Tab-separated table of C-alpha atoms in Angstrom:
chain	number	residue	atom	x	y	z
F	1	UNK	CA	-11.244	-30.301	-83.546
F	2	UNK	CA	-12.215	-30.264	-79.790
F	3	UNK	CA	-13.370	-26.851	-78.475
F	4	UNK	CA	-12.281	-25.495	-75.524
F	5	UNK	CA	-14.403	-23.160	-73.315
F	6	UNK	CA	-13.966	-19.602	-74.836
F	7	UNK	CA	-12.535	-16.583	-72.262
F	8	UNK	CA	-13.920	-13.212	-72.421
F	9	UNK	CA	-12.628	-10.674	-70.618
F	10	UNK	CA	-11.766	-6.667	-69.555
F	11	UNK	CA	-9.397	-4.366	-68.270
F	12	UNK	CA	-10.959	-1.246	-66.940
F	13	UNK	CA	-8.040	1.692	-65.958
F	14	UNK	CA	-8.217	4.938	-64.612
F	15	UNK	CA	-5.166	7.589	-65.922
F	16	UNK	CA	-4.283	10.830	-64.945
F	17	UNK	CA	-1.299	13.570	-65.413
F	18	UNK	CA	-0.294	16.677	-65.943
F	19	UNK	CA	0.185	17.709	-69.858
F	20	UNK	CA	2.666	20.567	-70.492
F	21	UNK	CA	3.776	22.236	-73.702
F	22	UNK	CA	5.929	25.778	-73.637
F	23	UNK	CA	7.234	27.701	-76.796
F	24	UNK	CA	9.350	30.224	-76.872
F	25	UNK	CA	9.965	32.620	-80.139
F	26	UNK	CA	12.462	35.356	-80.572
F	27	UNK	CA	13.405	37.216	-83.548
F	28	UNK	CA	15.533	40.888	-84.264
F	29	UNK	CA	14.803	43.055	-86.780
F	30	UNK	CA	16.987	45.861	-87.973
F	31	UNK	CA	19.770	45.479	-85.300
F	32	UNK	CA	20.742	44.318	-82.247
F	33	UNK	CA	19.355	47.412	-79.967
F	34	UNK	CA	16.532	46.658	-77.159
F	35	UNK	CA	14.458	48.631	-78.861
F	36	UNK	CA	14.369	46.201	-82.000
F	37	UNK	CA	13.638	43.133	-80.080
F	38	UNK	CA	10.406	41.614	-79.859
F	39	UNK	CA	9.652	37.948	-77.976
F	40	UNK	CA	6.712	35.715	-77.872
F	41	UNK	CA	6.332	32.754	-75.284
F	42	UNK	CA	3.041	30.450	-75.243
F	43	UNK	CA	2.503	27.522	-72.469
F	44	UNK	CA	-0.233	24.773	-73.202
F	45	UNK	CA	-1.270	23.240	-69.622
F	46	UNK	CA	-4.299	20.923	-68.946
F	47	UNK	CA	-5.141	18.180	-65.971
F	48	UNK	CA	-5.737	14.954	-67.876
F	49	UNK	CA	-8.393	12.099	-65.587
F	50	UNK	CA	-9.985	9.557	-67.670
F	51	UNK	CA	-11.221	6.153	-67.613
F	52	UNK	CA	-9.720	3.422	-69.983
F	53	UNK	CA	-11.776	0.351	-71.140
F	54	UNK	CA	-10.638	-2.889	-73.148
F	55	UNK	CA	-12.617	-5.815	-74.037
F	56	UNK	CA	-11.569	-9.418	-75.794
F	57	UNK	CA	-12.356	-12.624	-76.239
F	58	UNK	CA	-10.285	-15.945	-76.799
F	59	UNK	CA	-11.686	-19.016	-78.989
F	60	UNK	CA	-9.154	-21.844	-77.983
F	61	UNK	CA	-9.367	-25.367	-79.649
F	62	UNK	CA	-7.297	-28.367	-80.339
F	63	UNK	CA	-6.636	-29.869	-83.347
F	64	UNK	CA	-4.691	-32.824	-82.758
F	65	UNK	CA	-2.872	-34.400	-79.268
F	66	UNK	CA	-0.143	-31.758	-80.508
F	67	UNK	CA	-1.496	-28.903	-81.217
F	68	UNK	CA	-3.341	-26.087	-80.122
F	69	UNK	CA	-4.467	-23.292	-81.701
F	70	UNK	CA	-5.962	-19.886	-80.288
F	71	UNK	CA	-7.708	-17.037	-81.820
F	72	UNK	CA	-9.026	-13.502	-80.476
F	73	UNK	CA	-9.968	-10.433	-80.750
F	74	UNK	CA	-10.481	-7.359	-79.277
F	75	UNK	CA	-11.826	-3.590	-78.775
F	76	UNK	CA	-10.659	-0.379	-76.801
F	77	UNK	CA	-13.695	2.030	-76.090
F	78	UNK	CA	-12.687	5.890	-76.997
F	79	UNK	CA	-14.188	8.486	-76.152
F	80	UNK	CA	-13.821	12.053	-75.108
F	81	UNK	CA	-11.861	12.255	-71.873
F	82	UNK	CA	-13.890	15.997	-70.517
F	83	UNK	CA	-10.701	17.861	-69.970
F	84	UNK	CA	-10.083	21.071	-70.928
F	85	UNK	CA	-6.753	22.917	-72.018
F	86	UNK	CA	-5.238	26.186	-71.237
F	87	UNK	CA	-3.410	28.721	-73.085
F	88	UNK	CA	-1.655	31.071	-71.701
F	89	UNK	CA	0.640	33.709	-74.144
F	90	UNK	CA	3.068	36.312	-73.339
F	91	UNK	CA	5.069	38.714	-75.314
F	92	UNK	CA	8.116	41.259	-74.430
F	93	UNK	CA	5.534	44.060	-73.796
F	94	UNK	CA	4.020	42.730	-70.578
F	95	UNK	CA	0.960	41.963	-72.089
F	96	UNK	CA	-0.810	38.553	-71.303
F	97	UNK	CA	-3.452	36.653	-73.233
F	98	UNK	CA	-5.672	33.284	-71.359
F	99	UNK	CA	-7.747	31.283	-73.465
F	100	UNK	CA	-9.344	28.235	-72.851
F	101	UNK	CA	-10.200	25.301	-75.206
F	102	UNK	CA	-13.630	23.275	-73.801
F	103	UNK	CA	-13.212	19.006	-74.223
F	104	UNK	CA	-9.701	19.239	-75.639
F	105	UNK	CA	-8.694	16.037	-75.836
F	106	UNK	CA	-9.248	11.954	-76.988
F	107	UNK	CA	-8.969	8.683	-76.658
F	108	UNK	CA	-8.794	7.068	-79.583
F	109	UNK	CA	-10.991	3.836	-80.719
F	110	UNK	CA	-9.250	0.704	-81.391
F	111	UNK	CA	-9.984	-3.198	-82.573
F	112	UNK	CA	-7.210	-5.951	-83.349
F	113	UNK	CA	-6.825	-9.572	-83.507
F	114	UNK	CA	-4.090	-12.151	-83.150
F	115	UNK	CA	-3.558	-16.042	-83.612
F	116	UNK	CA	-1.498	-18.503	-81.457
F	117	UNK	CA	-0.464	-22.493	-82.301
F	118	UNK	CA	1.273	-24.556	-79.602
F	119	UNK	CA	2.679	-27.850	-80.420
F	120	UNK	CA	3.802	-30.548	-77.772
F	121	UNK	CA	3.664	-28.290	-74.719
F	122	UNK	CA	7.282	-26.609	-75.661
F	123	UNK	CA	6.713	-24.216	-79.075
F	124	UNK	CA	4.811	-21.137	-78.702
F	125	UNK	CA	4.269	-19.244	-81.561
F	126	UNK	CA	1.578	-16.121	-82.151
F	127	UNK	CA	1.218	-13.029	-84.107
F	128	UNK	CA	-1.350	-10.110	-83.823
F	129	UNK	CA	-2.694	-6.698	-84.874
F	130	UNK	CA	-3.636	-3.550	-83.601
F	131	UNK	CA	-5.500	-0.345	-85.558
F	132	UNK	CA	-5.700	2.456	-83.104
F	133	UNK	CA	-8.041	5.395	-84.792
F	134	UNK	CA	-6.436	8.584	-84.183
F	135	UNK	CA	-7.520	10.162	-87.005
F	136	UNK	CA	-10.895	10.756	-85.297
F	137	UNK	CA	-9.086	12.309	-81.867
F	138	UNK	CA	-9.132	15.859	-81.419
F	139	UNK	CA	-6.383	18.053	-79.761
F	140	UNK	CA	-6.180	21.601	-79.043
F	141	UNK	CA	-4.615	23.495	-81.479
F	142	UNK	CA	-3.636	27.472	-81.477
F	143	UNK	CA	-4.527	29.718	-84.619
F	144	UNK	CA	-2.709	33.201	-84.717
F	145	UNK	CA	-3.988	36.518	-85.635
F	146	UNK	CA	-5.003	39.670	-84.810
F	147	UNK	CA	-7.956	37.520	-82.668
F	148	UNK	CA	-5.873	34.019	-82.170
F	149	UNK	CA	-8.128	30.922	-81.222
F	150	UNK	CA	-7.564	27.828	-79.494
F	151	UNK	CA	-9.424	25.166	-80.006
F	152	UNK	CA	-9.659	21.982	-79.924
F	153	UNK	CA	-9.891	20.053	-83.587
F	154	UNK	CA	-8.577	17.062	-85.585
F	155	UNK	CA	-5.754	16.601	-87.816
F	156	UNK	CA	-2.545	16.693	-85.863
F	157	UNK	CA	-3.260	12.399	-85.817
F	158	UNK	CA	-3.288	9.813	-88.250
F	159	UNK	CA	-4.658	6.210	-87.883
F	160	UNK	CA	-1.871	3.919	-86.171
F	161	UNK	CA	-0.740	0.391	-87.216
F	162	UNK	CA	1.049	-1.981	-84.809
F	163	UNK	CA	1.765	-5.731	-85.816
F	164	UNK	CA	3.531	-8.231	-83.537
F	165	UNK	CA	5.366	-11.337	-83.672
F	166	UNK	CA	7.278	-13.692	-81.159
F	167	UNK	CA	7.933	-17.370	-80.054
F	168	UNK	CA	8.640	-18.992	-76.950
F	169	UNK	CA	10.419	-22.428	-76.394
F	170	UNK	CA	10.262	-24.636	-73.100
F	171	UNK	CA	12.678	-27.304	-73.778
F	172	UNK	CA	11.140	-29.982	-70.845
F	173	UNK	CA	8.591	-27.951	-68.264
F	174	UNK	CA	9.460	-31.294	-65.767
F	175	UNK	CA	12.774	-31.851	-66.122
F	176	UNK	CA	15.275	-31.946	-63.036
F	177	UNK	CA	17.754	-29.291	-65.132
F	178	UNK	CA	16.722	-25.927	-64.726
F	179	UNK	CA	18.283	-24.688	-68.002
F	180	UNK	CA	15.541	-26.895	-69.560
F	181	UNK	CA	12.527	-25.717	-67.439
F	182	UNK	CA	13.253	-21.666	-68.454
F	183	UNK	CA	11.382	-20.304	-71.369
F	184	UNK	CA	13.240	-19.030	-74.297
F	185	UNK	CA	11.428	-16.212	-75.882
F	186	UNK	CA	12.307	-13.395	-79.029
F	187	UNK	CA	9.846	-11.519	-80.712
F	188	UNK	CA	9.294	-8.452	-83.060
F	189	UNK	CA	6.984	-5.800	-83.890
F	190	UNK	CA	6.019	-2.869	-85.975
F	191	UNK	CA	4.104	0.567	-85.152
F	192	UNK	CA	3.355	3.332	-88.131
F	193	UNK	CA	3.494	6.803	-86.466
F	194	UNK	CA	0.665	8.364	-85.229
F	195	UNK	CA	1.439	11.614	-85.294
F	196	UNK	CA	2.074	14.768	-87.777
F	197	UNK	CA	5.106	16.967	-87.551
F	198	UNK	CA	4.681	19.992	-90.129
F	199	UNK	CA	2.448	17.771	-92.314
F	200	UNK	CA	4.826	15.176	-92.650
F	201	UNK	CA	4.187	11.614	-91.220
F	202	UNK	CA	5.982	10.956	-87.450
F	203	UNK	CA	8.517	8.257	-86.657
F	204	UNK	CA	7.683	4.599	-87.530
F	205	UNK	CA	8.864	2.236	-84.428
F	206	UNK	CA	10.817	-1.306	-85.317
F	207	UNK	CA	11.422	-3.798	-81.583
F	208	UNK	CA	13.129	-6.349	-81.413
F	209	UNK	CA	12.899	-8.712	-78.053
F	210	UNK	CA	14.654	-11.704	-76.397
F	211	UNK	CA	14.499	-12.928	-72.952
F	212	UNK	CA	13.582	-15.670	-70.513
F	213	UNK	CA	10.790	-16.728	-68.412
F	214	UNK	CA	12.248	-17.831	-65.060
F	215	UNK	CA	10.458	-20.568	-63.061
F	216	UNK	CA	9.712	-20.348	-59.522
F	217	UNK	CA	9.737	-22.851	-56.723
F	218	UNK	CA	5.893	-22.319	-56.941
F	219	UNK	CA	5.843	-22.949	-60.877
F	220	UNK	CA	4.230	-26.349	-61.795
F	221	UNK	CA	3.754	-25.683	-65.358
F	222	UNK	CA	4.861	-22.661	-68.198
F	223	UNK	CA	1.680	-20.766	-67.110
F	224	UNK	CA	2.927	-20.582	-63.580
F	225	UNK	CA	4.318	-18.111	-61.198
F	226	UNK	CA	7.488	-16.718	-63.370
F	227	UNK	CA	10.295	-14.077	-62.920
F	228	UNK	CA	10.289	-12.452	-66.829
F	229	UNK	CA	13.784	-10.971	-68.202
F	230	UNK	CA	13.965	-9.342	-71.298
F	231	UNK	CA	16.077	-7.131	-73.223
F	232	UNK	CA	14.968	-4.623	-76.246
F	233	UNK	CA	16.258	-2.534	-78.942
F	234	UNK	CA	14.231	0.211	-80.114
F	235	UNK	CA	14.157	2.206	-83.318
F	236	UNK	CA	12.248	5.311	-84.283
F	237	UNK	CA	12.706	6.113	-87.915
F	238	UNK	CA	11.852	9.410	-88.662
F	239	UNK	CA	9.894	10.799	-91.342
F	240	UNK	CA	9.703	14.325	-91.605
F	241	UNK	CA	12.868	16.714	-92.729
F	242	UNK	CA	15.309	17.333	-90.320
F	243	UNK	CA	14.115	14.796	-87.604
F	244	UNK	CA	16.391	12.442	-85.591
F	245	UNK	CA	16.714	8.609	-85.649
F	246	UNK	CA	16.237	7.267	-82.131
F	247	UNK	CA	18.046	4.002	-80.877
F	248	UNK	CA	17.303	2.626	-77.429
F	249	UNK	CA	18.193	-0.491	-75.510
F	250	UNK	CA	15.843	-1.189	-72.702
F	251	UNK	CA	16.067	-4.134	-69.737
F	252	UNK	CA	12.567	-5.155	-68.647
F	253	UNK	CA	12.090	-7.295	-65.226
F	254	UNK	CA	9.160	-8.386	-64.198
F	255	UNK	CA	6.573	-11.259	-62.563
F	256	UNK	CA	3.585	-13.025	-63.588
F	257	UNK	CA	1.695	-14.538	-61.086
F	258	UNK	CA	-0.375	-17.615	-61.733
F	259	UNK	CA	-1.500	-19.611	-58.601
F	260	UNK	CA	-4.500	-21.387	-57.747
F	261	UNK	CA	-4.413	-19.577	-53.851
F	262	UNK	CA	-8.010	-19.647	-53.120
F	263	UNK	CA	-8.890	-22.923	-54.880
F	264	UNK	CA	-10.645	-24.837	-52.198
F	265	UNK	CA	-9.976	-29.301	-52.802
F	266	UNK	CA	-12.839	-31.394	-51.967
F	267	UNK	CA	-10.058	-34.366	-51.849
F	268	UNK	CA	-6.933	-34.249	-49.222
């Protein structure tokens, strides 16, 4: 096998937004007078800013004038994002309660891996992993009583599992046809649910993807500049009693750019 050189790389983000929960109760006891009604309303609020960082690295070698076959792996950095989270509770008697819970909130650690094999310049096929590690992220969490709490704690997440696989197919990058210089591409993946709903597991997700790569006038090979079309169907599959089953069809457009702009020839 020859080895290629190997890529290592990062994607550092910044992500903020405004997070928003309000619950309302109402209940009636012994009639339907005002004087037997009670209410109790609650609204979660906090300002979320926080840094996101991935790393990974790419092994690519060749085992025959035919093939190629690619490896990596890779990490996301959690961490505690520093933002805080407000409570704020009302009831039908005017009365008001604030209370704040200190470094709410997580990102969750995660590590993965995924394989690739290319054959003849046309076949692309490649499959990965991701673990995400929710389990360890806290979120703030409300505990009635005479006192009630809020605070933030673990145990509203469970570790996630996402697997992935998809082909492409270039029938002849340098042919005259255009129909043969598009990319042909499906794929599929997998996602356990992340979160708990009344102690019961979330909604698994199931995708399933097809679409095209589009070539360019400034596309000279499949890792050129290329106009992306795809289509997706969605499905959440729910766990706990009493949930819904979600469906979705989504149409993604978008462009990868690929161009050697600043590359400077020695040779005219």
């Amino acid at each position: 096998a020859t080895v290629h050189d190997i890529s290592i790389g990062a994607n550092i983000s910044y992500m903020w937004g405004a997070y928003s929960h309000d619950l309302t109760q109402t209940f009636t006891e012994g009639g339907s007078s005002a004087a037997n009604y009670s209410g109790l309303s609650s609204t979660h609020e906090a300002s979320l800013r926080t840094y996101k960082i991935d790393l990974g690295i790419q092994y690519p070698f060749t085992v025959n004038k035919h093939d190629k076959v690619t490896v990596g792996v890779g990490a996301g950095l959690g961490h505690n994002m520093k933002n805080d989270a407000t409570l704020t509770r009302y009831t039908s008697t005017g009365d008001s309660l604030h209370i704040l819970a200190k470094n709410a909130f997580d990102l969750p650690y995660s590590f993965g891996g995924g394989v690739s094999w290319e054959h003849n310049a046309k076949w692309l096929i490649g499959a990965d992993f991701k673990q995400e590690l929710w389990s360890n992220c806290k979120t703030p969490v409300m505990h009635s009583g005479t006192a009630p709490t809020y605070i933030a704690e673990k145990g509203a997440y469970k570790n996630r599992t996402k697997i992935a696989i998809g082909g492409q197919y270039v029938p002849d990058m340098t042919a005259k046809s255009y129909a043969k210089r598009m990319i042909y591409r499906v794929g599929t993946n997998y996602s356990t649910p992340y979160l708990k709903i009344n102690g019961q597991d979330g909604p698994s997700e199931y995708m399933l993807t097809a679409g095209v790569g589009l070539p360019t006038p400034l596309n000279s090979s499949s890792k050129g500049t290329l106009v992306n079309v795809n289509v997706q169907w969605l499905h959440r599959a729910a766990h706990a009693t009493n949930m819904i089953t979600e469906n979705y069809f989504i149409l993604n457009l978008g462009v990868t750019i690929n161009e050697r702009w600043f590359q400077q020839f020695k040779i005219q």
